[in-house]
Coordinates of C-alpha atoms in Angstrom, one line a residue:
M122 CA 41.9 8.9 -1.4
K123 CA 38.2 8.4 -0.8
H124 CA 37.2 7.4 2.7
I125 CA 34.3 5.0 3.1
F126 CA 31.9 5.6 6.0
T127 CA 29.0 3.5 7.4
F128 CA 25.9 4.5 9.2
L129 CA 24.1 3.0 12.2
V130 CA 21.0 2.2 10.3
A131 CA 17.5 2.8 11.5
L132 CA 15.7 1.7 8.4
C133 CA 12.0 1.7 8.0
A134 CA 11.7 -1.7 6.4
A135 CA 7.9 -1.5 6.0
V136 CA 7.2 1.7 4.1
S137 CA 3.6 3.0 4.5
F138 CA 2.6 3.9 1.0
G139 CA -0.3 6.3 0.6
Q140 CA 0.7 8.6 3.5
T141 CA 1.3 12.2 2.8
T142 CA 4.1 12.5 5.4
S143 CA 7.7 11.6 4.8
Y144 CA 9.3 8.4 6.0
P145 CA 13.0 8.1 7.1
I146 CA 15.3 6.1 4.8
Y147 CA 18.2 6.1 7.2
E148 CA 19.7 8.0 10.0
G149 CA 22.7 7.5 12.3
I150 CA 26.3 8.4 13.1
F151 CA 29.5 7.9 11.2
N152 CA 31.8 4.9 11.8
G153 CA 29.4 3.2 14.1
T154 CA 31.3 4.1 17.3
M155 CA 31.9 7.8 16.9
H156 CA 29.3 10.4 17.5
V157 CA 31.1 12.8 15.3
Q158 CA 32.9 12.2 12.0
S159 CA 35.6 14.7 11.0
L160 CA 36.0 15.6 7.3
T161 CA 39.1 17.6 6.4
F162 CA 40.1 19.0 3.0
P163 CA 43.8 20.0 3.3
T164 CA 45.8 22.2 0.9
G165 CA 47.2 20.3 -2.0
A166 CA 44.6 17.5 -1.8
Q167 CA 42.4 16.5 -4.7
D168 CA 39.5 18.8 -5.7
W169 CA 37.2 17.2 -3.1
A170 CA 37.4 15.2 0.0
G171 CA 34.5 13.3 1.5
F172 CA 32.7 10.1 2.4
A173 CA 30.8 7.7 0.2
N174 CA 28.1 5.1 1.3
N175 CA 26.8 2.2 -0.7
N176 CA 25.4 0.1 2.1
A177 CA 23.0 -2.3 0.3
E178 CA 20.7 -2.5 3.3
I179 CA 19.4 1.0 2.8
Y180 CA 19.3 1.2 -1.0
P181 CA 17.9 1.9 -3.5
L182 CA 16.7 5.3 -2.6
S183 CA 13.8 6.8 -4.5
F184 CA 13.0 10.5 -4.6
A185 CA 10.0 10.4 -6.9
N186 CA 8.2 13.1 -4.8
G187 CA 11.4 14.7 -3.5
G188 CA 12.8 14.6 0.0
E189 CA 15.3 16.2 2.3
I190 CA 18.6 15.7 4.2
T191 CA 19.1 16.9 7.8
F192 CA 22.3 16.8 9.8
K193 CA 24.3 18.6 12.4
A194 CA 27.7 20.2 11.5
S195 CA 30.4 22.4 12.8
A196 CA 33.6 23.5 11.2
T197 CA 37.0 25.3 11.8
A198 CA 35.8 27.9 9.4
A199 CA 32.8 28.7 7.2
A200 CA 32.6 26.1 4.4
N201 CA 30.5 24.7 1.6
L202 CA 29.3 21.1 1.5
R203 CA 27.4 19.1 -1.1
F204 CA 25.5 15.8 -1.2
R205 CA 25.6 13.6 -4.3
F206 CA 23.4 10.6 -5.1
E207 CA 24.4 8.1 -7.7
A208 CA 22.6 5.3 -9.5
N209 CA 25.3 2.7 -9.0
P210 CA 27.9 2.2 -6.2
F211 CA 30.8 4.6 -6.6
P212 CA 32.4 5.3 -9.1
D213 CA 29.7 4.5 -11.6
V214 CA 27.8 7.8 -11.7
D215 CA 24.9 7.9 -14.1
P216 CA 22.2 9.0 -13.5
A217 CA 23.1 11.2 -10.6
Y218 CA 21.7 14.1 -8.6
E219 CA 24.0 16.6 -6.8
T220 CA 22.9 19.4 -4.5
A221 CA 24.1 22.9 -5.0
D222 CA 26.7 24.1 -2.5
F223 CA 25.2 24.9 0.8
P224 CA 27.1 26.9 3.4
I225 CA 27.7 25.9 7.0
T226 CA 29.2 28.1 9.7
A227 CA 31.9 27.4 12.2
A228 CA 29.5 27.1 15.1
E229 CA 27.5 23.8 15.4
G230 CA 24.1 24.0 13.8
T231 CA 21.4 21.8 12.3
Y232 CA 21.0 22.0 8.5
T233 CA 18.3 20.9 6.1
V234 CA 18.8 20.5 2.4
A235 CA 15.8 19.9 0.1
I236 CA 15.8 17.3 -2.6
P237 CA 13.5 18.0 -5.6
S238 CA 11.7 15.3 -7.4
Q239 CA 14.0 12.9 -9.2
G240 CA 11.2 11.2 -11.2
A241 CA 11.8 7.5 -11.7
N242 CA 15.5 7.6 -11.0
T243 CA 16.7 5.6 -8.0
F244 CA 20.1 5.8 -6.3
N245 CA 22.5 3.2 -4.8
S246 CA 25.1 5.4 -3.2
T247 CA 25.4 8.7 -1.3
I248 CA 28.5 10.9 -1.2
L249 CA 29.0 13.8 1.2
Y250 CA 31.9 16.1 0.4
I251 CA 33.5 19.4 1.3
V252 CA 34.5 21.9 -1.4
E253 CA 36.6 24.3 0.7
R254 CA 40.3 23.8 1.4
D255 CA 42.0 23.9 4.8
V256 CA 38.8 23.4 6.7
T257 CA 37.8 20.6 9.0
V258 CA 34.1 19.8 9.3
N259 CA 32.4 17.7 12.0
I260 CA 29.3 15.8 10.9
S261 CA 26.7 14.0 13.0
E262 CA 23.1 12.8 13.1
V263 CA 22.6 12.5 9.3
K264 CA 19.1 11.7 8.2
I265 CA 17.9 11.3 4.7
T266 CA 14.1 11.3 4.1
A267 CA 12.2 10.6 0.9
A268 CA 8.6 11.8 0.5
A269 CA 6.2 8.9 0.4
T270 CA 5.2 8.1 -3.2
G271 CA 1.9 6.5 -2.4
P272 CA 0.1 3.8 -4.4
T273 CA 0.0 4.2 -8.2
C274 CA -3.7 3.1 -8.3
S275 CA -2.7 1.0 -11.4
D276 CA 0.0 -1.4 -10.1
G277 CA -2.3 -4.3 -9.6
I278 CA -1.6 -4.4 -5.9
M279 CA -3.9 -3.6 -2.9
N280 CA -1.5 -1.3 -1.0
G281 CA -1.6 1.7 1.3
D282 CA -5.1 2.4 2.4
E283 CA -6.7 1.1 -0.7
T284 CA -9.9 -0.8 0.1
G285 CA -9.6 -2.8 -3.1
V286 CA -7.0 -3.6 -5.8
D287 CA -6.0 -0.1 -7.1
C288 CA -9.2 1.5 -5.7
G289 CA -10.6 3.1 -2.6
G290 CA -8.7 4.8 0.2
T291 CA -7.5 8.4 0.1
S292 CA -5.6 8.3 -3.2
C293 CA -7.5 6.2 -5.6
S294 CA -10.9 6.3 -7.2
P295 CA -13.8 4.6 -5.3
C296 CA -14.0 0.9 -5.8
P297 CA -16.7 -0.5 -8.1
V298 CA -19.8 -1.9 -6.4
P299 CA -21.0 -5.2 -8.0
P300 CA -24.6 -6.2 -7.9
T301 CA -25.8 -8.6 -5.2
T302 CA -29.3 -9.0 -6.8
A303 CA -30.6 -10.0 -10.2
P304 CA -32.4 -7.5 -12.4
T305 CA -36.2 -7.6 -12.6
A306 CA -37.3 -10.7 -14.5
P307 CA -38.6 -9.9 -18.0
P308 CA -42.4 -10.4 -18.6
A309 CA -43.8 -13.5 -20.1
R310 CA -44.0 -13.4 -23.9
A311 CA -45.0 -15.7 -26.7
G312 CA -42.1 -17.5 -28.3
A313 CA -42.7 -15.9 -31.7
D314 CA -42.6 -12.4 -30.1
V315 CA -39.1 -12.6 -28.6
L316 CA -35.5 -13.1 -29.8
S317 CA -33.2 -13.7 -26.9
I318 CA -29.6 -12.8 -27.4
Y319 CA -28.3 -13.3 -23.9
G320 CA -30.1 -14.3 -20.7
E321 CA -32.2 -17.1 -19.2
A322 CA -35.6 -15.6 -19.2
Y323 CA -36.7 -16.9 -22.6
G324 CA -35.0 -20.2 -22.9
A325 CA -32.2 -20.8 -25.4
A326 CA -30.4 -17.6 -26.4
V327 CA -28.3 -16.8 -29.4
G328 CA -25.3 -16.2 -27.1
L329 CA -22.4 -13.8 -27.2
T330 CA -18.6 -14.3 -27.6
N331 CA -16.0 -11.7 -26.6
V332 CA -14.1 -10.2 -29.6
E333 CA -10.3 -9.6 -29.6
W334 CA -10.3 -6.1 -30.9
D335 CA -12.0 -4.3 -28.0
G336 CA -9.3 -4.2 -25.3
A337 CA -11.9 -5.4 -22.8
E338 CA -12.9 -8.8 -21.4
F339 CA -16.2 -10.2 -20.2
T340 CA -16.9 -13.2 -18.2
E341 CA -20.1 -14.9 -17.0
E342 CA -20.9 -14.8 -13.3
T343 CA -23.8 -16.1 -11.2
I344 CA -25.4 -13.5 -9.0
A345 CA -28.4 -14.3 -6.8
G346 CA -28.9 -17.5 -8.8
N347 CA -28.9 -15.6 -12.1
K348 CA -26.2 -15.6 -14.8
V349 CA -24.9 -12.2 -15.9
L350 CA -22.0 -10.9 -18.0
K351 CA -19.3 -9.1 -16.1
A352 CA -17.5 -6.7 -18.5
D353 CA -14.0 -5.5 -17.4
L354 CA -13.5 -2.1 -19.1
S355 CA -10.4 -1.1 -17.2
G356 CA -8.4 -1.2 -20.5
S357 CA -11.1 0.1 -22.8
A358 CA -14.2 2.3 -22.9
F359 CA -16.3 -0.4 -24.6
F360 CA -16.6 -4.2 -25.0
G361 CA -17.6 -5.9 -28.2
A362 CA -19.3 -9.3 -28.7
D363 CA -20.0 -11.5 -31.7
L364 CA -23.4 -13.0 -31.9
N365 CA -23.0 -16.8 -31.8
T366 CA -25.4 -17.0 -34.8
Q367 CA -24.2 -14.8 -37.6
P368 CA -26.1 -13.3 -39.1
T369 CA -29.1 -13.0 -36.8
D370 CA -32.3 -11.6 -38.3
A371 CA -34.2 -9.3 -35.9
S372 CA -36.2 -7.5 -38.6
A373 CA -39.6 -8.8 -37.2
M374 CA -38.9 -7.3 -33.8
T375 CA -40.0 -3.8 -32.8
H376 CA -38.0 -3.3 -29.6
F377 CA -34.7 -4.2 -28.0
H378 CA -34.0 -4.6 -24.3
V379 CA -30.8 -4.6 -22.1
D380 CA -30.5 -4.7 -18.4
Y381 CA -27.2 -3.1 -17.1
W382 CA -25.4 -2.2 -13.9
V383 CA -22.6 0.4 -13.9
A384 CA -20.5 -0.7 -10.9
D385 CA -18.3 2.4 -10.7
A386 CA -19.1 5.6 -8.7
Y387 CA -20.9 8.2 -10.7
V388 CA -18.8 10.5 -12.9
V389 CA -20.3 13.6 -14.6
G390 CA -21.1 12.8 -18.2
Q391 CA -21.6 9.1 -17.5
V392 CA -23.4 7.4 -20.4
L393 CA -24.1 3.8 -21.4
D394 CA -24.5 3.0 -25.1
A395 CA -25.9 -0.2 -26.5
K396 CA -25.1 -0.7 -30.2
W397 CA -26.1 -3.3 -32.8
S398 CA -23.9 -3.8 -35.9
N399 CA -25.5 -5.1 -39.1
H400 CA -23.2 -6.8 -41.7
A401 CA -25.1 -7.0 -45.0
G402 CA -23.5 -9.9 -46.9
G403 CA -21.1 -10.6 -44.0
A404 CA -18.6 -8.0 -45.4
G405 CA -18.1 -6.0 -42.2
E406 CA -20.4 -3.4 -40.7
T407 CA -22.7 -1.8 -43.3
S408 CA -25.0 0.0 -40.8
A409 CA -25.6 0.2 -37.1
F410 CA -28.1 1.6 -34.6
L411 CA -27.6 2.4 -31.0
K412 CA -29.4 3.7 -27.9
S413 CA -27.4 6.1 -25.6
E414 CA -28.6 6.5 -22.0
A415 CA -27.3 9.6 -20.1
L416 CA -27.0 8.6 -16.5
S417 CA -27.5 10.5 -13.3
D418 CA -25.9 9.8 -9.9
T419 CA -28.9 7.6 -9.0
D420 CA -28.5 5.5 -12.1
V421 CA -25.2 3.8 -11.2
Q422 CA -24.6 0.8 -8.8
T423 CA -28.2 -0.3 -9.4
W424 CA -29.9 -2.3 -12.1
K425 CA -31.2 -0.1 -15.0
S426 CA -32.7 -0.9 -18.3
I427 CA -32.6 0.2 -21.9
D428 CA -35.9 -0.7 -23.5
V429 CA -36.4 1.2 -26.8
E430 CA -38.7 1.1 -29.8
I431 CA -36.3 0.5 -32.7
S432 CA -38.3 2.7 -35.0
T433 CA -37.4 5.8 -32.9
L434 CA -33.7 5.2 -33.8
T435 CA -31.8 5.7 -37.1
N436 CA -30.2 3.2 -39.5
T437 CA -32.3 0.4 -38.0
V438 CA -31.6 -2.4 -40.6
R439 CA -31.4 -5.5 -38.5
D440 CA -31.8 -8.5 -40.8
E441 CA -28.1 -9.5 -40.6
L442 CA -26.9 -8.6 -37.1
W443 CA -23.3 -9.8 -36.3
Q444 CA -22.2 -7.9 -33.3
F445 CA -23.3 -6.2 -30.0
I446 CA -21.2 -3.4 -28.4
V447 CA -21.6 -1.7 -25.1
S448 CA -19.7 1.4 -24.1
A449 CA -19.6 3.3 -20.8
A450 CA -17.7 6.6 -21.4
N451 CA -17.8 9.6 -19.1
S452 CA -16.2 13.0 -18.8
E453 CA -13.0 11.5 -17.3
D454 CA -12.6 8.2 -19.3
S455 CA -15.0 5.3 -18.7
A456 CA -16.6 3.2 -16.1
S457 CA -14.3 0.3 -15.4
L458 CA -16.9 -2.4 -14.6
V459 CA -20.3 -3.0 -16.1
Y460 CA -22.7 -6.0 -15.8
I461 CA -25.2 -6.9 -18.5
D462 CA -28.2 -9.2 -18.6
N463 CA -31.5 -9.9 -20.4
V464 CA -30.4 -8.8 -23.9
Y465 CA -33.2 -9.5 -26.2
F466 CA -35.4 -8.2 -29.0
Y467 CA -39.2 -8.4 -28.8
K468 CA -42.3 -7.6 -30.8
A469 CA -44.8 -5.5 -28.9
P470 CA -48.4 -5.4 -29.9
T471 CA -49.9 -2.0 -30.0
A472 CA -53.2 -0.6 -28.9
S473 CA -54.6 2.8 -28.8
I474 CA -55.5 4.6 -25.6
E475 CA -59.1 4.2 -26.6
D476 CA -58.7 0.4 -26.2
L477 CA -57.7 1.0 -22.7
S478 CA -60.1 3.8 -21.9
S479 CA -62.0 1.7 -19.4
S480 CA -58.9 1.2 -17.2
L481 CA -56.7 4.1 -17.9
S482 CA -56.9 7.9 -17.1
I483 CA -54.2 10.5 -18.0
Y484 CA -54.5 14.1 -16.8
P485 CA -54.2 17.0 -17.0
N486 CA -54.0 17.6 -20.7
P487 CA -52.8 20.2 -21.5
M488 CA -50.0 19.2 -19.1
G489 CA -48.7 21.2 -16.2
S490 CA -45.7 20.4 -14.1
L491 CA -47.0 16.9 -13.3
L492 CA -48.8 14.3 -15.4
T493 CA -50.8 11.7 -13.6
V494 CA -51.5 8.2 -15.0
E495 CA -54.1 6.1 -13.3
G496 CA -55.2 2.5 -14.3
V497 CA -55.8 -0.9 -12.9
S498 CA -52.8 -2.5 -14.6
E499 CA -49.1 -2.0 -13.8
V500 CA -47.2 0.2 -16.3
Q501 CA -43.7 -1.1 -16.8
H502 CA -42.3 1.7 -19.0
A503 CA -43.5 5.3 -19.6
N504 CA -41.9 7.4 -22.3
I505 CA -42.7 10.8 -23.8
F506 CA -41.5 11.7 -27.3
D507 CA -41.5 15.0 -29.1
L508 CA -42.8 15.2 -32.7
T509 CA -39.3 14.4 -34.1
G510 CA -39.3 11.1 -32.3
R511 CA -36.8 12.2 -29.7
K512 CA -37.4 10.8 -26.2
V513 CA -37.7 13.7 -23.7
L514 CA -38.7 11.8 -20.6
S515 CA -38.4 8.2 -19.5
A516 CA -39.6 6.3 -16.4
M517 CA -40.1 2.7 -15.2
P518 CA -42.9 3.2 -12.7
N519 CA -43.9 -0.5 -12.3
K520 CA -47.2 0.9 -10.8
A521 CA -50.8 1.3 -11.9
V522 CA -51.0 4.8 -10.6
F523 CA -48.0 7.2 -10.8
T524 CA -47.0 10.7 -11.7
L525 CA -44.4 12.1 -14.2
D526 CA -42.5 15.3 -13.7
T527 CA -43.1 17.3 -16.8
A528 CA -42.1 20.7 -15.5
D529 CA -39.0 20.9 -17.8
L530 CA -40.9 20.1 -21.0
Q531 CA -41.3 23.1 -23.4
H532 CA -44.7 24.1 -24.9
G533 CA -45.6 21.8 -27.7
V534 CA -47.2 18.5 -28.8
Y535 CA -45.9 15.2 -27.5
M536 CA -46.7 11.5 -27.6
L537 CA -46.9 9.4 -24.4
S538 CA -46.1 5.7 -24.8
L539 CA -47.0 3.3 -22.0
Q540 CA -45.9 -0.4 -21.9
I541 CA -48.5 -2.5 -20.0
G542 CA -47.4 -6.1 -20.2
D543 CA -47.4 -7.0 -23.8
T544 CA -49.6 -4.0 -24.8
K545 CA -48.3 -0.6 -25.8
A546 CA -50.7 2.4 -25.4
T547 CA -50.1 5.8 -26.9
H548 CA -51.7 9.1 -26.1
K549 CA -51.3 12.6 -27.5
L550 CA -50.3 15.3 -25.0
V551 CA -50.2 19.0 -25.3
K552 CA -48.3 21.6 -23.1

């Protein structure tokens, strides 16, 4: 015969997820009125004698991170006990976890039995039984404790000490920080010199529509009176967009520009790639060109820009553009939230440094560890290229007088490109 026992329950109904300490599942005394419960296994009885508990108020029990059992016991002789946890109220037994035999002595003592991690299994009944014959055991003050599992950081719930949904606190990654300001307004340009894909700066834009195959979503939000695209990358390292005019011909344009904000905290290896997909004849991607920006810890949670001369890239056919793709991979996975604005192509007039000689001074040349640029007009972008066309230094000074740190450049010949309004000035440098 199997005897059913009950506990006086002291159940922690509100479990504090995210703590590293254990929390009590239940503790109490047997039978509700007795401070000690006697368990006897007489000669000739079945091969075990014990108590089972399937009190619905305290189940299910989860030992995802393990736990322990503590209790007081004394016996008429040394004996071995076991605890068993079962997934369903007795006698349904699978899955189940059963402790190994643990010895108790005749004298009263306090005992602790460790429970290893049981993964995703949960249990709906507990059985305590004796495996020695002709022994009476007195049991009291039973307490079963499960180690706190903490938040999963992916359950879609703001729990524990998370400061956002599945982010922040002591267990999860820092929460993304969205922008509260708009990016710098693009400069005025003649209508024939710009092709706006997304943004309000240049009037009607081609427009972008989210694709179904990217595993990501983007929506439009208004921040500081300015519309931006908010791209949720929690399920993908990139988002893709169809151009609303397919194909779009950007072959007359010399540059493309994208403002972006990586909302996540910096992760080593963080990059942001902006890719354009050309579909000659509309039969899928036939070529593509992209610009990849390697970010530092000061380049996230702030507005940054890609502004690139297309001729410095490869595979730059752009007469039948169909799609625009942005990725934000890093060494761990990807940023989860990116904002995009002011996506456009433009045609920049060029001028030699001689045309600006009356207002622009660049020194020293040969370069040292610093290069100084002085003029009367604000320089929006400053880029240094090596002779292969690879960009080795980039800055957005937005000043008429500024310095560039050239200490890390190797000895050789370089080209300095300065964007001053709608004019681009180039200058040969030596180090």
